[in-house]
Amino acid sequence: MRYGRLTQTAWQRSVRRQLHKRGEDALFAPSPWENVSGLAGRDGDAFLWADACASGSSARTGYYAVLKAAGDLAAKGVCPSCVSVRILFPPGAEEEELREITAGVEDACSRMAMQVTSLQGETVCAAGQMIVSVTAAGRSEMQETGLNQPKAFVQEQQEKLHAAPEQEIVYCGYAGLEGMLRVLDEAREELGTRFVSIFLEQAAGLTRELVTPEQILSLFKDSDAQPRVTAVCQAGSGGILAALWELSEILHTGLETDMQAISIRQETVEICEFYRLNPYQMASAGSFLIVTEDAQAVIEILEKAGARAGRLGVTKAQNARVITSGEEIRYLDRPAPDELALWQAGRHGQMAAK
């Protein structure tokens, strides 16, 4: 199989037919795109959790796994409260690496107001580089949304999805920012041969521009003034272009988006050019696509919360997935392999050869 996330085709062919429903407590059915699971509680509440995995050689690897899992919960309108972490180390790993990765996980949890409830690790011969798996969990606040039953929570979400055509698409965050930061973490010395130190310091400081769960949850506060939000989808493996494809699949709609409206930092562009990476197809956790009836209201709420957001396009009733760039018009392709994963694979292969 290719690098990055399982393809939709592979999932449908080799996973879907083997999974069977047992019981009525599960809130979500498995799908190629669903990263969140949930169970209905006896008191009319629900508990949701999301899994994420990140691999690499940097001490900050765990930070991005926490960011992705927590963001996926926030996209459901659920505040993540705790995380459990499991780390697989390659042979030869030192205890100092464990100390550093733990610090990165705690840094993420501190920034996002979460608690680590479990952190375990082991060294395995199958791991070529460090692998961090994170599960973030939270309780749905149905009392605040006016829903007092978990099934009503899910039903409302499904009803929203059927109302999606001809709505506006907002992009919150920056394309390829996660991937750029992880490349910088792992190859700062090499990048120093091309860029001055102040540029790299400024690029590293862009961690603050990764959108947090708290900022996304500002869209779900119980208020008559809140705009109707149809869907929220966090970008991840494959970048913003894969996220647009995923969003279209989830909503069963087409879309029309403006490539020039996708926010991207100049630091990301330059570091990606150095390694010949496509930032629009690179890991982008900490950025979100939002479908809404009122893009301007959503943008104002997100900017008030301290996040960068802009109108990207609209959903369409027909199936065509159109991307414009000035006068150029093209159609969105199926998600490509993640550029960060390809870069890491090539780098790991070079190091192994040495």
Coordinates of C-alpha atoms in Angstrom, one line a residue:
M1 CA 0.0 0.0 0.0
R2 CA 1.1 3.6 -0.6
Y3 CA 2.4 6.0 2.1
G4 CA -0.1 8.0 4.1
R5 CA -3.7 7.3 4.9
L6 CA -5.6 4.3 3.5
T7 CA -7.2 5.1 0.2
Q8 CA -11.0 5.2 0.0
T9 CA -10.9 2.4 -2.5
A10 CA -8.8 0.1 -0.3
W11 CA -10.9 0.8 2.7
Q12 CA -14.2 0.0 0.9
R13 CA -12.7 -3.1 -0.7
S14 CA -10.8 -4.7 2.3
V15 CA -12.4 -3.2 5.4
R16 CA -16.1 -2.3 5.0
R17 CA -17.4 -5.8 4.1
Q18 CA -15.8 -7.4 7.1
L19 CA -17.2 -5.1 9.7
H20 CA -20.6 -5.9 11.2
K21 CA -22.9 -4.0 13.6
R22 CA -23.5 -5.4 17.1
G23 CA -25.7 -3.5 19.5
E24 CA -27.2 0.0 19.4
D25 CA -24.8 2.0 21.7
A26 CA -22.3 3.1 19.0
L27 CA -23.0 6.6 17.8
F28 CA -21.1 6.5 14.5
A29 CA -20.7 3.8 11.8
P30 CA -17.2 3.1 10.5
S31 CA -16.3 4.9 7.2
P32 CA -13.2 5.8 5.3
W33 CA -13.3 9.3 6.8
E34 CA -14.6 8.8 10.3
N35 CA -11.9 9.3 13.0
V36 CA -14.3 9.6 16.0
S37 CA -16.1 6.9 17.9
G38 CA -18.8 7.3 20.6
L39 CA -21.0 5.4 23.0
A40 CA -24.4 6.4 24.4
G41 CA -24.5 6.7 28.2
R42 CA -27.2 5.5 30.4
D43 CA -28.0 9.1 31.6
G44 CA -28.7 10.4 28.2
D45 CA -25.2 11.7 27.7
A46 CA -22.5 10.4 25.3
F47 CA -18.8 9.8 25.4
L48 CA -16.7 10.4 22.3
W49 CA -13.1 9.7 21.5
A50 CA -10.8 10.2 18.6
D51 CA -7.5 8.4 17.6
A52 CA -4.5 9.9 15.9
C53 CA -1.0 8.7 15.1
A54 CA 2.2 10.6 14.2
S55 CA 5.6 9.2 13.4
G56 CA 9.0 10.9 13.1
S57 CA 12.3 11.5 14.8
S58 CA 11.5 14.8 16.5
A59 CA 10.7 15.3 20.2
R60 CA 7.6 17.3 19.0
T61 CA 6.0 14.3 17.2
G62 CA 3.6 13.6 20.1
Y63 CA 2.5 17.2 20.0
Y64 CA 1.0 16.8 16.6
A65 CA -0.7 13.5 17.4
V66 CA -2.4 15.2 20.3
L67 CA -3.4 18.2 18.1
K68 CA -5.0 15.9 15.5
A69 CA -7.0 13.8 17.9
A70 CA -8.2 16.7 19.9
G71 CA -9.1 18.7 16.8
D72 CA -11.2 15.8 15.4
L73 CA -13.2 15.8 18.6
A74 CA -13.7 19.6 18.4
A75 CA -15.0 19.2 14.9
K76 CA -17.9 17.2 16.4
G77 CA -18.6 20.0 18.9
V78 CA -17.1 18.0 21.8
C79 CA -14.5 19.5 24.1
P80 CA -11.6 17.1 24.6
S81 CA -10.7 16.6 28.3
C82 CA -8.1 13.9 28.5
V83 CA -5.7 11.8 26.4
S84 CA -4.0 8.5 26.6
V85 CA -0.7 8.0 24.8
R86 CA 1.2 5.0 23.5
I87 CA 4.8 5.4 22.1
L88 CA 6.6 2.8 20.0
F89 CA 10.4 3.4 19.9
P90 CA 12.8 1.9 17.4
P91 CA 15.8 -0.2 18.7
G92 CA 18.5 1.9 20.2
A93 CA 16.3 4.6 21.5
E94 CA 17.5 6.4 24.6
E95 CA 15.6 7.4 27.7
E96 CA 16.2 11.0 26.9
E97 CA 14.0 10.6 23.9
L98 CA 11.2 9.4 26.1
R99 CA 11.6 12.4 28.3
E100 CA 11.5 14.8 25.4
I101 CA 8.5 13.2 23.7
T102 CA 6.6 13.3 27.1
A103 CA 7.4 17.0 27.3
G104 CA 5.9 17.6 23.9
V105 CA 2.7 15.7 24.7
E106 CA 2.4 17.7 28.0
D107 CA 3.0 21.0 26.1
A108 CA 0.1 20.2 23.7
C109 CA -2.2 19.2 26.6
S110 CA -1.3 22.4 28.5
R111 CA -2.1 24.5 25.5
M112 CA -5.4 22.8 24.9
A113 CA -6.5 22.4 28.6
M114 CA -6.4 18.6 28.6
Q115 CA -5.0 16.0 31.0
V116 CA -2.8 13.0 30.2
T117 CA -4.5 10.0 31.9
S118 CA -2.1 7.3 30.5
L119 CA 1.3 7.3 28.8
Q120 CA 3.0 4.1 28.0
G121 CA 5.8 3.1 25.7
E122 CA 7.9 0.2 24.5
T123 CA 10.8 -0.5 22.1
V124 CA 9.9 -2.8 19.2
C125 CA 12.1 -4.1 16.4
A126 CA 9.3 -3.4 13.8
A127 CA 9.5 0.4 14.4
G128 CA 11.9 2.2 12.0
Q129 CA 11.2 5.5 13.7
M130 CA 9.2 6.7 16.7
I131 CA 5.4 6.2 16.5
V132 CA 3.1 8.1 18.8
S133 CA -0.6 7.0 19.1
V134 CA -3.0 9.2 20.9
T135 CA -6.6 8.8 22.0
A136 CA -8.4 12.0 23.0
A137 CA -11.8 11.7 24.9
G138 CA -14.5 14.0 25.9
R139 CA -18.1 14.1 27.0
S140 CA -20.8 15.7 24.7
E141 CA -22.4 18.8 26.2
M142 CA -26.0 18.0 25.0
Q143 CA -27.6 20.1 27.7
E144 CA -26.0 23.1 26.1
T145 CA -27.2 22.2 22.7
G146 CA -30.7 21.5 23.8
L147 CA -30.4 17.8 22.9
N148 CA -31.0 15.4 25.8
Q149 CA -30.4 12.1 24.0
P150 CA -27.2 10.8 22.2
K151 CA -29.2 9.5 19.2
A152 CA -30.7 13.0 18.8
F153 CA -27.2 14.3 18.7
V154 CA -26.3 12.0 15.8
Q155 CA -29.6 12.5 14.0
E156 CA -29.2 16.3 14.1
Q157 CA -25.7 15.9 12.5
Q158 CA -27.1 13.7 9.8
E159 CA -29.9 16.1 9.0
K160 CA -27.4 18.9 8.7
L161 CA -25.4 16.9 6.2
H162 CA -28.4 16.5 3.9
A163 CA -28.9 20.3 3.8
A164 CA -25.4 21.0 2.5
P165 CA -25.7 21.9 -1.2
E166 CA -25.3 25.6 -2.1
Q167 CA -23.7 26.5 1.2
E168 CA -20.4 28.3 1.8
I169 CA -17.1 26.8 2.6
V170 CA -14.7 28.5 5.1
Y171 CA -11.1 27.5 5.6
C172 CA -9.7 28.1 9.1
G173 CA -5.9 27.9 9.5
Y174 CA -3.0 27.5 7.0
A175 CA -2.4 24.9 4.4
G176 CA 0.6 22.6 5.1
L177 CA 1.6 24.3 8.3
E178 CA 1.7 21.1 10.4
G179 CA 3.8 19.4 7.7
M180 CA 6.2 22.4 7.4
L181 CA 6.7 22.5 11.2
R182 CA 7.4 18.8 11.4
V183 CA 9.9 19.1 8.5
L184 CA 11.6 22.0 10.4
D185 CA 11.7 19.9 13.6
E186 CA 13.4 17.0 11.9
A187 CA 15.8 18.8 9.5
R188 CA 16.6 22.2 11.1
E189 CA 20.3 21.7 10.7
E190 CA 20.0 20.9 7.1
L191 CA 17.6 23.8 6.5
G192 CA 20.2 26.1 8.1
T193 CA 22.4 25.6 5.1
R194 CA 19.8 27.5 3.0
F195 CA 18.0 29.8 5.4
V196 CA 19.2 32.3 8.0
S197 CA 18.5 31.5 11.6
I198 CA 16.1 34.3 12.2
F199 CA 13.9 32.9 9.3
L200 CA 13.9 29.4 10.9
E201 CA 13.1 30.9 14.3
Q202 CA 10.1 32.8 12.8
A203 CA 9.0 29.6 11.1
A204 CA 9.2 27.6 14.3
G205 CA 7.1 30.2 16.0
L206 CA 4.2 29.5 13.7
T207 CA 3.1 26.7 16.0
R208 CA 0.9 29.4 17.5
E209 CA -1.0 29.6 14.2
L210 CA -2.2 26.0 14.5
V211 CA -5.9 26.2 15.2
T212 CA -6.8 24.8 18.6
P213 CA -10.0 22.9 19.7
E214 CA -11.0 25.9 21.9
Q215 CA -11.1 28.1 18.8
I216 CA -13.2 25.7 16.8
L217 CA -15.6 25.1 19.7
S218 CA -16.4 28.8 19.7
L219 CA -18.7 27.9 16.7
F220 CA -20.8 25.5 18.8
K221 CA -21.7 27.8 21.7
D222 CA -25.4 27.9 22.5
S223 CA -26.5 31.2 21.2
D224 CA -29.3 32.5 18.9
A225 CA -26.6 34.6 17.2
Q226 CA -24.5 31.6 16.2
P227 CA -24.5 30.8 12.5
R228 CA -25.8 27.4 11.3
V229 CA -22.7 25.2 10.9
T230 CA -23.4 22.2 8.6
A231 CA -20.1 20.4 8.9
V232 CA -16.6 20.8 10.3
C233 CA -13.7 18.7 9.0
Q234 CA -10.1 18.9 10.1
A235 CA -7.5 18.5 7.5
G236 CA -4.9 15.8 8.0
S237 CA -2.9 13.4 5.9
G238 CA -2.9 14.5 2.3
G239 CA -3.4 18.1 3.2
I240 CA -6.1 20.6 2.2
L241 CA -6.8 19.0 -1.2
A242 CA -7.5 15.6 0.5
A243 CA -9.7 17.4 3.0
L244 CA -11.8 19.0 0.3
W245 CA -12.3 15.6 -1.3
E246 CA -13.2 14.1 2.0
L247 CA -15.7 16.9 2.7
S248 CA -17.3 16.4 -0.7
E249 CA -17.6 12.6 0.0
I250 CA -19.1 13.2 3.5
L251 CA -21.7 15.7 2.2
H252 CA -22.4 13.8 -1.1
T253 CA -22.1 17.1 -2.9
G254 CA -19.8 18.8 -5.4
L255 CA -17.9 21.9 -4.7
E256 CA -16.4 25.0 -6.3
T257 CA -13.4 26.5 -4.6
D258 CA -10.8 29.1 -5.3
M259 CA -7.2 27.9 -5.0
Q260 CA -6.0 31.4 -4.5
A261 CA -8.2 31.8 -1.4
I262 CA -6.4 28.9 0.5
S263 CA -4.3 30.6 3.2
I264 CA -0.7 29.5 3.3
R265 CA 2.3 31.0 5.0
Q266 CA 5.4 32.2 3.0
E267 CA 7.6 30.2 5.4
T268 CA 5.7 27.0 4.4
V269 CA 6.1 27.8 0.7
E270 CA 9.9 28.4 1.0
I271 CA 10.7 25.3 3.1
C272 CA 8.5 23.1 0.8
E273 CA 10.3 24.5 -2.2
F274 CA 13.6 23.5 -0.7
Y275 CA 12.5 19.9 -0.5
R276 CA 10.3 20.1 -3.6
L277 CA 7.1 19.3 -1.6
N278 CA 3.6 20.3 -2.4
P279 CA 2.2 22.1 0.7
Y280 CA -1.4 21.6 -0.5
Q281 CA -0.9 17.8 -0.3
M282 CA 1.0 17.8 3.0
A283 CA -0.2 17.1 6.6
S284 CA -2.4 20.0 7.8
A285 CA -3.8 19.1 11.2
G286 CA -4.6 22.3 13.0
S287 CA -6.6 23.7 10.1
F288 CA -10.3 23.1 9.4
L289 CA -12.9 23.2 6.6
I290 CA -16.3 24.5 7.7
V291 CA -19.6 24.4 5.7
T292 CA -22.1 27.0 6.8
E293 CA -25.0 29.2 5.6
D294 CA -23.3 32.3 6.7
A295 CA -19.5 32.4 6.0
Q296 CA -19.0 36.0 7.2
A297 CA -20.5 35.3 10.6
V298 CA -18.3 32.2 11.0
I299 CA -15.2 34.1 10.0
E300 CA -16.0 36.8 12.5
I301 CA -16.4 34.3 15.3
L302 CA -13.2 32.5 14.5
E303 CA -11.2 35.7 14.1
K304 CA -12.6 36.9 17.5
A305 CA -11.3 33.6 18.9
G306 CA -7.8 34.3 17.4
A307 CA -7.9 32.1 14.4
R308 CA -7.3 33.0 10.7
A309 CA -10.3 32.2 8.5
G310 CA -11.5 33.0 5.0
R311 CA -14.2 32.1 2.5
L312 CA -12.9 29.3 0.2
G313 CA -16.0 28.5 -2.1
V314 CA -19.4 26.9 -2.1
T315 CA -20.8 23.4 -2.2
K316 CA -22.8 22.3 -5.2
A317 CA -25.7 19.9 -5.8
Q318 CA -24.0 18.3 -8.8
N319 CA -21.0 16.0 -8.3
A320 CA -18.3 18.1 -10.0
R321 CA -15.4 19.2 -7.7
V322 CA -14.1 22.3 -9.3
I323 CA -11.0 24.3 -8.3
T324 CA -10.3 27.6 -9.9
S325 CA -7.1 29.6 -10.0
G326 CA -7.6 32.9 -11.8
E327 CA -8.9 31.9 -15.2
E328 CA -7.7 28.3 -14.9
I329 CA -10.3 25.7 -14.1
R330 CA -9.5 22.1 -13.1
Y331 CA -11.2 19.3 -11.3
L332 CA -10.1 18.0 -7.9
D333 CA -8.2 14.7 -8.1
R334 CA -8.5 11.8 -5.6
P335 CA -6.2 12.3 -2.6
A336 CA -2.5 11.9 -3.3
P337 CA 0.0 10.2 -0.9
D338 CA 0.8 12.6 1.9
E339 CA 3.9 14.7 1.1
L340 CA 5.3 14.6 4.6
A341 CA 5.0 10.8 4.7
L342 CA 6.9 10.6 1.4
W343 CA 9.6 13.0 2.6
Q344 CA 10.0 11.0 5.9
A345 CA 10.2 7.7 3.9
G346 CA 12.9 9.1 1.6
R347 CA 14.8 10.6 4.5
H348 CA 14.6 7.4 6.6
G349 CA 15.8 5.3 3.6
Q350 CA 18.8 7.6 3.1
M351 CA 19.7 7.4 6.8
A352 CA 19.4 3.6 6.8
A353 CA 21.6 3.3 3.7
K354 CA 24.3 5.2 5.6

